[in-house]
JSON list of C-alpha atoms in Angstrom, two decimals:
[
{"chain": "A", "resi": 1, "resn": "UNK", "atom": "CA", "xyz": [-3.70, -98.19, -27.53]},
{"chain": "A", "resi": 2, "resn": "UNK", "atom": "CA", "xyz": [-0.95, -99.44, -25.58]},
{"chain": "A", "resi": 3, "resn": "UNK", "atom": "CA", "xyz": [0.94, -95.98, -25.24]},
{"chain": "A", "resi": 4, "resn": "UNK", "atom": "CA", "xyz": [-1.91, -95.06, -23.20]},
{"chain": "A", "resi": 5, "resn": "UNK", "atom": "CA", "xyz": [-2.59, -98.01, -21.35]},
{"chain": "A", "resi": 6, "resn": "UNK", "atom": "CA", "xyz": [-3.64, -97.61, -17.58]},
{"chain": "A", "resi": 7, "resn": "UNK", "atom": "CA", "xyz": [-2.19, -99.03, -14.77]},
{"chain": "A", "resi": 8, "resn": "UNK", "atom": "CA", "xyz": [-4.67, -101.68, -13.11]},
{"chain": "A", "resi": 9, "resn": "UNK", "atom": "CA", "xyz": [-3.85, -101.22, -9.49]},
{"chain": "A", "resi": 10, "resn": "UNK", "atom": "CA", "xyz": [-3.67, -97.13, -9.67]},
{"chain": "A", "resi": 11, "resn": "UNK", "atom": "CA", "xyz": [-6.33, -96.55, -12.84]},
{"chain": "A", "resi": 12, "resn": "UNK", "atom": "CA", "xyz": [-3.31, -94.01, -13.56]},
{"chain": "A", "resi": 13, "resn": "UNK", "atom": "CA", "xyz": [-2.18, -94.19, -17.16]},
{"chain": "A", "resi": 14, "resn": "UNK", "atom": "CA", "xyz": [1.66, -95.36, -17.84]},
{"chain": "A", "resi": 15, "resn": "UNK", "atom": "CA", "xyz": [3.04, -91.86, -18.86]},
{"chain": "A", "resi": 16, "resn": "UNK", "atom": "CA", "xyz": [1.38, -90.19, -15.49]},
{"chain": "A", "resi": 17, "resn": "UNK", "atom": "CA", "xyz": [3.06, -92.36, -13.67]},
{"chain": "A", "resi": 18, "resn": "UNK", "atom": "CA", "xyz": [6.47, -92.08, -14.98]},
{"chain": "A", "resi": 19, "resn": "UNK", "atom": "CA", "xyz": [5.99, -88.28, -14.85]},
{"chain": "A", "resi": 20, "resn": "UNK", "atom": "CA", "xyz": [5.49, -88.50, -11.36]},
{"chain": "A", "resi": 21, "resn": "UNK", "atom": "CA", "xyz": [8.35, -91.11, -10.45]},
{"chain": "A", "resi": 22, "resn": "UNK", "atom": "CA", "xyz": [10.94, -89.11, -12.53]},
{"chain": "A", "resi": 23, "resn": "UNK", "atom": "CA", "xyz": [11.65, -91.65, -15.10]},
{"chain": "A", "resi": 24, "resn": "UNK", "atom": "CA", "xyz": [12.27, -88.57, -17.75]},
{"chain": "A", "resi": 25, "resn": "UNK", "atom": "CA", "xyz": [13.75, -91.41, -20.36]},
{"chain": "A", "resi": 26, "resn": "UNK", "atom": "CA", "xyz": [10.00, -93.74, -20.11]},
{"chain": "A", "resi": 27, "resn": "UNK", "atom": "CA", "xyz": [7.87, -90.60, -20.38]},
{"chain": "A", "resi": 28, "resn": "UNK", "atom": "CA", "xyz": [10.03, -90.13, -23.97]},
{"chain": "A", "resi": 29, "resn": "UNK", "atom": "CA", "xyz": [9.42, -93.58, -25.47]},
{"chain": "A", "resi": 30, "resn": "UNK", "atom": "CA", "xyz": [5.49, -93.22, -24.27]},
{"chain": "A", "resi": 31, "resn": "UNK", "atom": "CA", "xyz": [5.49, -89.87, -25.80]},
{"chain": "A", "resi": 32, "resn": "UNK", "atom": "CA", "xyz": [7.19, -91.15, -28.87]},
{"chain": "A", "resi": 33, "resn": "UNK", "atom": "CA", "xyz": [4.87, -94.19, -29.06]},
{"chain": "A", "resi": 34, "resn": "UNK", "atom": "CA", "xyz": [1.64, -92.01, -29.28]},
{"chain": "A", "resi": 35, "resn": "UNK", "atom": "CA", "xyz": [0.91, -91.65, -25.53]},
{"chain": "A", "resi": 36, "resn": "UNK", "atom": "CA", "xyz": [-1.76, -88.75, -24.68]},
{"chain": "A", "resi": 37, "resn": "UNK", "atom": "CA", "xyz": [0.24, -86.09, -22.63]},
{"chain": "A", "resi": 38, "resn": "UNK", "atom": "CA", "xyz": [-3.39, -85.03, -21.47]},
{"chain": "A", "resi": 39, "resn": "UNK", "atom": "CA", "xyz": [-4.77, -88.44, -20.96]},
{"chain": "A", "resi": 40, "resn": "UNK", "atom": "CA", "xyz": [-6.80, -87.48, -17.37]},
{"chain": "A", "resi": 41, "resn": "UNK", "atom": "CA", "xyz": [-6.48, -90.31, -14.41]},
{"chain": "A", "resi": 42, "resn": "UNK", "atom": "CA", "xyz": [-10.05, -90.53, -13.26]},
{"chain": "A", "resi": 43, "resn": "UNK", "atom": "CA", "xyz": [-10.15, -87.75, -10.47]},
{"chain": "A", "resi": 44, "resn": "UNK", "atom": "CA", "xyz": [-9.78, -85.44, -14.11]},
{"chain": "A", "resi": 45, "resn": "UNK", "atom": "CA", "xyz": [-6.03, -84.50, -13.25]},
{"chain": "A", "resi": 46, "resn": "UNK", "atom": "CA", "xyz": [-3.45, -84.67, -15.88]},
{"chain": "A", "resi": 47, "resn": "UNK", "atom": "CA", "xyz": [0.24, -86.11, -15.78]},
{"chain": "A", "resi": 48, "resn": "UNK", "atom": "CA", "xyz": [1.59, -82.60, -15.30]},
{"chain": "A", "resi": 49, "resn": "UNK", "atom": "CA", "xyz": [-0.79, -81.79, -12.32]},
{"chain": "A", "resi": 50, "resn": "UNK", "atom": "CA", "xyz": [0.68, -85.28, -10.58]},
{"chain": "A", "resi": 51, "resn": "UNK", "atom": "CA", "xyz": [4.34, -84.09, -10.88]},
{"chain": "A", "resi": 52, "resn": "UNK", "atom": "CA", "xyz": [3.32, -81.29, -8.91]},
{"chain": "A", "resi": 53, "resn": "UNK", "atom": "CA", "xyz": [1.33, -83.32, -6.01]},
{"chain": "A", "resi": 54, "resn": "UNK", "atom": "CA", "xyz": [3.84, -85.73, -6.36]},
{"chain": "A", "resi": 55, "resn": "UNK", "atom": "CA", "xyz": [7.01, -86.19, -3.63]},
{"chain": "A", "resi": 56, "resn": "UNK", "atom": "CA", "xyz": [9.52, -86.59, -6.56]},
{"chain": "A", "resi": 57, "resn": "UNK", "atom": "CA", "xyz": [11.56, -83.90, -7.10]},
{"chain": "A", "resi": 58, "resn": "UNK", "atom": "CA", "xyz": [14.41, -85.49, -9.13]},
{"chain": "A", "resi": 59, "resn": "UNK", "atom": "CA", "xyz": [14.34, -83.40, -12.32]},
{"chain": "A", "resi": 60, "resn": "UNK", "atom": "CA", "xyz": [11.54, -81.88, -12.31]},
{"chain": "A", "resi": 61, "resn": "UNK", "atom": "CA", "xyz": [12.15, -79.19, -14.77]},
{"chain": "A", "resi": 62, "resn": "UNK", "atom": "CA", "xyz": [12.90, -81.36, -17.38]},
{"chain": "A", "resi": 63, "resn": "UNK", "atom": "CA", "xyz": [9.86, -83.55, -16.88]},
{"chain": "A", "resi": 64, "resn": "UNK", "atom": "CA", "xyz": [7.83, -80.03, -17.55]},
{"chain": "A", "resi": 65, "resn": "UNK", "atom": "CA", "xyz": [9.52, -78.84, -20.15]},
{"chain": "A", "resi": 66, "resn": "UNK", "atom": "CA", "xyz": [9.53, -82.45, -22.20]},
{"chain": "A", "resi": 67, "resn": "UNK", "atom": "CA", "xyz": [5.42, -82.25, -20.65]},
{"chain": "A", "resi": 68, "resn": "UNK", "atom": "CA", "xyz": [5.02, -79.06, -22.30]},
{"chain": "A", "resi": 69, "resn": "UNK", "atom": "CA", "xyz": [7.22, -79.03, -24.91]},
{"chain": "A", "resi": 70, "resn": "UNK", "atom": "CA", "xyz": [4.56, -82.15, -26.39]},
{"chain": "A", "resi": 71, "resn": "UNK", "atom": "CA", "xyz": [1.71, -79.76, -25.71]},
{"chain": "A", "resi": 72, "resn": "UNK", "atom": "CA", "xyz": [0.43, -80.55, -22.30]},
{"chain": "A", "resi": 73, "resn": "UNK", "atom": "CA", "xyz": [-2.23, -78.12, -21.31]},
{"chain": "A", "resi": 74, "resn": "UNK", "atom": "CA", "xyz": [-3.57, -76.89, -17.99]},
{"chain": "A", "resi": 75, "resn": "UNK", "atom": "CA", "xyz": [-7.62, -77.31, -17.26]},
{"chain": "A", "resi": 76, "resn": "UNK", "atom": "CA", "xyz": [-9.49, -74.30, -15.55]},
{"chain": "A", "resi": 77, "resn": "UNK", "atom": "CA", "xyz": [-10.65, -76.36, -12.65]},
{"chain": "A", "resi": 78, "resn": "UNK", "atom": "CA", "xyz": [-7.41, -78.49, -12.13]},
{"chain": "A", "resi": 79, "resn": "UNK", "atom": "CA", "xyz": [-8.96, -81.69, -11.71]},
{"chain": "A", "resi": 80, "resn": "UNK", "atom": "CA", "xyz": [-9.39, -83.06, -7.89]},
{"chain": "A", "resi": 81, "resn": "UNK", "atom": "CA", "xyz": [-5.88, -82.76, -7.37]},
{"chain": "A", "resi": 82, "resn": "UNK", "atom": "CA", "xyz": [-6.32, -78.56, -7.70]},
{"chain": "A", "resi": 83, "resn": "UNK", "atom": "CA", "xyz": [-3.43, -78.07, -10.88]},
{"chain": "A", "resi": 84, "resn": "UNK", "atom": "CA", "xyz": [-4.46, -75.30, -12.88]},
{"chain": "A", "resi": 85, "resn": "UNK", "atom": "CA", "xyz": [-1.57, -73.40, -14.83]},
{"chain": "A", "resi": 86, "resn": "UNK", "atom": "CA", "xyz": [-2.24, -70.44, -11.71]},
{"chain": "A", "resi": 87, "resn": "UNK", "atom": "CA", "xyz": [-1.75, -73.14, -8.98]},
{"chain": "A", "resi": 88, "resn": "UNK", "atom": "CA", "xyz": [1.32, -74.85, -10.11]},
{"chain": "A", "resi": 89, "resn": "UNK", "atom": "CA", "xyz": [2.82, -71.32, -10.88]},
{"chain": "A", "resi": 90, "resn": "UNK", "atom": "CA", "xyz": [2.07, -70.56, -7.57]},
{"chain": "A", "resi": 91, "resn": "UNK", "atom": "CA", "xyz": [3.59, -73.91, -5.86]},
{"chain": "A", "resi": 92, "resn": "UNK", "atom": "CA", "xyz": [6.69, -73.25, -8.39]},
{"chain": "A", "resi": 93, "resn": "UNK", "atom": "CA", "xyz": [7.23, -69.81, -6.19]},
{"chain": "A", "resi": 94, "resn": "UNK", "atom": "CA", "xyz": [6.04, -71.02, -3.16]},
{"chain": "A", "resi": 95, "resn": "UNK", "atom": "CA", "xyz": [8.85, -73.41, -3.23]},
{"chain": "A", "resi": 96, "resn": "UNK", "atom": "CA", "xyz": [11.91, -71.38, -4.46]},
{"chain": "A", "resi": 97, "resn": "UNK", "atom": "CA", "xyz": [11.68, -72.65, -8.00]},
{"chain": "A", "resi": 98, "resn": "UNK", "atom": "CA", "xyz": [11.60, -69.72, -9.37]},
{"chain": "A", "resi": 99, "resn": "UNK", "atom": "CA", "xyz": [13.10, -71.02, -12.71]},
{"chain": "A", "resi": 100, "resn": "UNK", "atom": "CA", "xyz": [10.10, -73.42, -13.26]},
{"chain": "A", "resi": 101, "resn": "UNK", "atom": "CA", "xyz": [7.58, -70.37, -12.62]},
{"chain": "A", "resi": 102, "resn": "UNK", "atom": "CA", "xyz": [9.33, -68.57, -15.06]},
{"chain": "A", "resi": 103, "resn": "UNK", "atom": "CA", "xyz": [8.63, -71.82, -17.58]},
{"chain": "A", "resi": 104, "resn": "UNK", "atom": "CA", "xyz": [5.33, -72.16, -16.38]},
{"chain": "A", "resi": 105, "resn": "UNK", "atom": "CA", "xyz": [4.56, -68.67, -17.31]},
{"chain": "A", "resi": 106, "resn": "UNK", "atom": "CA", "xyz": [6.60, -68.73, -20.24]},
{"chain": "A", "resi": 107, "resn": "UNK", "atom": "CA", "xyz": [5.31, -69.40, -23.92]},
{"chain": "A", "resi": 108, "resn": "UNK", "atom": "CA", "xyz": [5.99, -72.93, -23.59]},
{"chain": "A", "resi": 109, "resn": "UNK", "atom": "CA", "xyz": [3.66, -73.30, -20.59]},
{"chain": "A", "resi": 110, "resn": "UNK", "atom": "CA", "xyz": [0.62, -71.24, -22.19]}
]
């Protein structure tokens, strides 16, 4: 399936990395052409874990709310990259960003 196609150089698949690059418009068409919101890279983290290991900040509320708003889920053991649902709550605060904790621990993000 070409929606969830990985990248050959990273073994990341397409959507992960446009979650974690902020490219909010790409992660809609994958998500619209069948791509797996919890497709896991091969360390077991998912696309939302990356956007918070990841450097790009550049709306980063949007790209969890379209993430979650599809149904991503959170994994007890976070993958490698440590991204359980507790953990990115806790970088959200950690950070100031106290709107995205309040997502996080929303509805929406559980």
């Amino acid at each position: 399936d070409r929606a969830n196609s990985k990248v050959r150089i990273s073994s990341l698949p397409a959507l992960t990395l446009a979650c974690m690059n902020g490219h909010l418009s790409l992660m809609t068409q994958l998500l619209q052409a069948g791509a797996n919101i919890d497709l896991m890279a091969c360390n077991g983290s998912t696309a939302i874990g990356y956007m918070f290991t990841s450097d790009t900040e550049e709306n980063l509320n949007d790209r969890i709310r379209l993430s979650l708003s599809w149904g991503a889920s959170f994994f007890p053991d976070g993958g490698l990259c440590g991204t359980s649902r507790e953990y990115c709550i806790r970088q959200a605060t950690t950070d100031g960003e106290h709107e995205l904790a309040n997502l996080l621990k929303s509805e929406l993000g559980g």
